[in-house]
Amino acid sequence: MSAYVPEIPIERVRALPPGHGGLAPVAARPRKSGEPLHLLYVGGMGANYPLHRLFEAVHQLPQLRLTVCTREAEWRAVAAQYPLPEGERVRIVHASGAGLIPLYEMADVCVLFVQP
């Protein structure tokens, strides 16, 4: 990813440890025709992780579902910036460790947004 984040000097770049804490791999689930596409974001919320465009896409595309898994305090700090669409198209959860397994199992795509 260092090629996409040129502001960080290359000597400061190194591989990150797995973000899943050593959980066993999760098998892909089969999708049924016409089923919504389930997106999953697991991570921080705040200035370094603006998800406004992701939320906009979910608002505009009814075939998308989004689960955001973040720390409860971080969500409370930014919740007013992220109006949730009608229905259950966006879910906010606060899980970690083995609690992530069901989230990974239901996801079709995991997403990550950072700036620039």
CSV table of C-alpha atoms in Angstrom, one decimal:
chain,number,residue,atom,x,y,z
A,1,MET,CA,0.0,0.0,0.0
A,2,SER,CA,3.0,2.3,0.4
A,3,ALA,CA,2.8,3.3,-3.3
A,4,TYR,CA,-0.7,4.7,-2.6
A,5,VAL,CA,0.3,6.7,0.4
A,6,PRO,CA,3.3,8.7,-0.8
A,7,GLU,CA,3.3,11.1,2.2
A,8,ILE,CA,4.9,8.4,4.4
A,9,PRO,CA,8.6,7.9,4.0
A,10,ILE,CA,9.5,4.4,2.8
A,11,GLU,CA,11.8,3.8,5.7
A,12,ARG,CA,8.7,4.0,8.0
A,13,VAL,CA,6.8,1.4,6.0
A,14,ARG,CA,6.5,-2.2,7.2
A,15,ALA,CA,4.0,-5.0,7.0
A,16,LEU,CA,1.1,-4.8,9.4
A,17,PRO,CA,0.1,-7.8,11.6
A,18,PRO,CA,-3.2,-9.5,10.7
A,19,GLY,CA,-6.1,-7.4,11.8
A,20,HIS,CA,-8.3,-10.4,12.6
A,21,GLY,CA,-6.3,-11.5,15.6
A,22,GLY,CA,-5.4,-15.0,14.2
A,23,LEU,CA,-9.0,-16.1,13.5
A,24,ALA,CA,-9.3,-19.0,11.1
A,25,PRO,CA,-10.1,-18.1,7.5
A,26,VAL,CA,-13.8,-17.7,6.7
A,27,ALA,CA,-15.2,-19.4,3.6
A,28,ALA,CA,-17.0,-17.3,1.0
A,29,ARG,CA,-20.7,-17.6,1.1
A,30,PRO,CA,-22.7,-18.2,-2.0
A,31,ARG,CA,-24.8,-15.2,-3.2
A,32,LYS,CA,-28.3,-15.7,-4.5
A,33,SER,CA,-29.4,-13.8,-7.6
A,34,GLY,CA,-31.0,-10.5,-6.7
A,35,GLU,CA,-29.7,-10.6,-3.2
A,36,PRO,CA,-28.2,-7.3,-1.9
A,37,LEU,CA,-24.5,-6.9,-1.8
A,38,HIS,CA,-23.3,-6.9,1.8
A,39,LEU,CA,-20.4,-4.6,2.6
A,40,LEU,CA,-18.4,-4.8,5.8
A,41,TYR,CA,-16.1,-2.1,7.3
A,42,VAL,CA,-14.1,-3.0,10.4
A,43,GLY,CA,-12.0,-0.2,11.9
A,44,GLY,CA,-11.7,3.2,13.4
A,45,MET,CA,-14.0,6.2,12.8
A,46,GLY,CA,-12.8,9.7,12.8
A,47,ALA,CA,-10.6,12.2,10.8
A,48,ASN,CA,-8.3,9.5,9.4
A,49,TYR,CA,-11.2,7.2,8.4
A,50,PRO,CA,-13.9,9.3,6.8
A,51,LEU,CA,-16.6,7.1,5.5
A,52,HIS,CA,-19.0,9.8,4.2
A,53,ARG,CA,-18.7,8.6,0.6
A,54,LEU,CA,-19.3,5.0,1.5
A,55,PHE,CA,-22.5,6.1,3.4
A,56,GLU,CA,-23.5,8.2,0.4
A,57,ALA,CA,-23.2,5.2,-1.9
A,58,VAL,CA,-25.3,3.1,0.4
A,59,HIS,CA,-27.9,5.8,0.5
A,60,GLN,CA,-28.0,6.0,-3.3
A,61,LEU,CA,-27.9,2.3,-4.2
A,62,PRO,CA,-30.7,0.3,-2.6
A,63,GLN,CA,-29.0,-3.0,-3.5
A,64,LEU,CA,-26.2,-2.3,-1.0
A,65,ARG,CA,-26.2,-3.3,2.7
A,66,LEU,CA,-23.4,-2.0,5.0
A,67,THR,CA,-22.2,-3.2,8.4
A,68,VAL,CA,-19.8,-0.9,10.2
A,69,CYS,CA,-17.9,-2.5,13.1
A,70,THR,CA,-16.1,0.1,15.1
A,71,ARG,CA,-15.5,1.0,18.7
A,72,GLU,CA,-18.6,2.3,20.5
A,73,ALA,CA,-16.9,5.5,21.7
A,74,GLU,CA,-15.6,6.3,18.2
A,75,TRP,CA,-19.1,5.8,16.7
A,76,ARG,CA,-20.7,8.1,19.3
A,77,ALA,CA,-18.2,10.8,18.5
A,78,VAL,CA,-19.1,10.8,14.8
A,79,ALA,CA,-22.6,9.4,14.6
A,80,ALA,CA,-24.2,12.9,13.9
A,81,GLN,CA,-22.1,13.1,10.7
A,82,TYR,CA,-23.6,9.9,9.3
A,83,PRO,CA,-27.3,9.9,8.9
A,84,LEU,CA,-28.6,6.4,8.5
A,85,PRO,CA,-30.9,5.5,5.6
A,86,GLU,CA,-34.4,4.2,6.2
A,87,GLY,CA,-34.8,0.5,7.1
A,88,GLU,CA,-31.9,-1.8,8.0
A,89,ARG,CA,-29.5,-1.0,5.1
A,90,VAL,CA,-26.8,0.2,7.5
A,91,ARG,CA,-25.9,-1.6,10.7
A,92,ILE,CA,-23.5,-0.2,13.3
A,93,VAL,CA,-22.0,-2.9,15.6
A,94,HIS,CA,-19.2,-3.0,18.2
A,95,ALA,CA,-17.6,-6.4,18.0
A,96,SER,CA,-14.0,-7.8,18.3
A,97,GLY,CA,-12.2,-11.1,18.3
A,98,ALA,CA,-14.4,-14.1,17.7
A,99,GLY,CA,-17.4,-11.7,17.6
A,100,LEU,CA,-16.1,-10.7,14.1
A,101,ILE,CA,-16.6,-14.2,12.6
A,102,PRO,CA,-20.4,-13.8,11.9
A,103,LEU,CA,-19.7,-10.4,10.4
A,104,TYR,CA,-17.1,-11.8,8.0
A,105,GLU,CA,-19.3,-14.8,7.2
A,106,MET,CA,-22.2,-12.6,6.0
A,107,ALA,CA,-20.0,-10.1,4.1
A,108,ASP,CA,-19.6,-10.2,0.3
A,109,VAL,CA,-17.0,-7.4,0.3
A,110,CYS,CA,-14.8,-5.9,3.0
A,111,VAL,CA,-14.1,-2.2,2.5
A,112,LEU,CA,-11.4,0.2,3.6
A,113,PHE,CA,-11.4,4.0,3.0
A,114,VAL,CA,-8.5,6.3,3.9
A,115,GLN,CA,-7.5,9.8,2.7
A,116,PRO,CA,-5.7,11.0,0.6
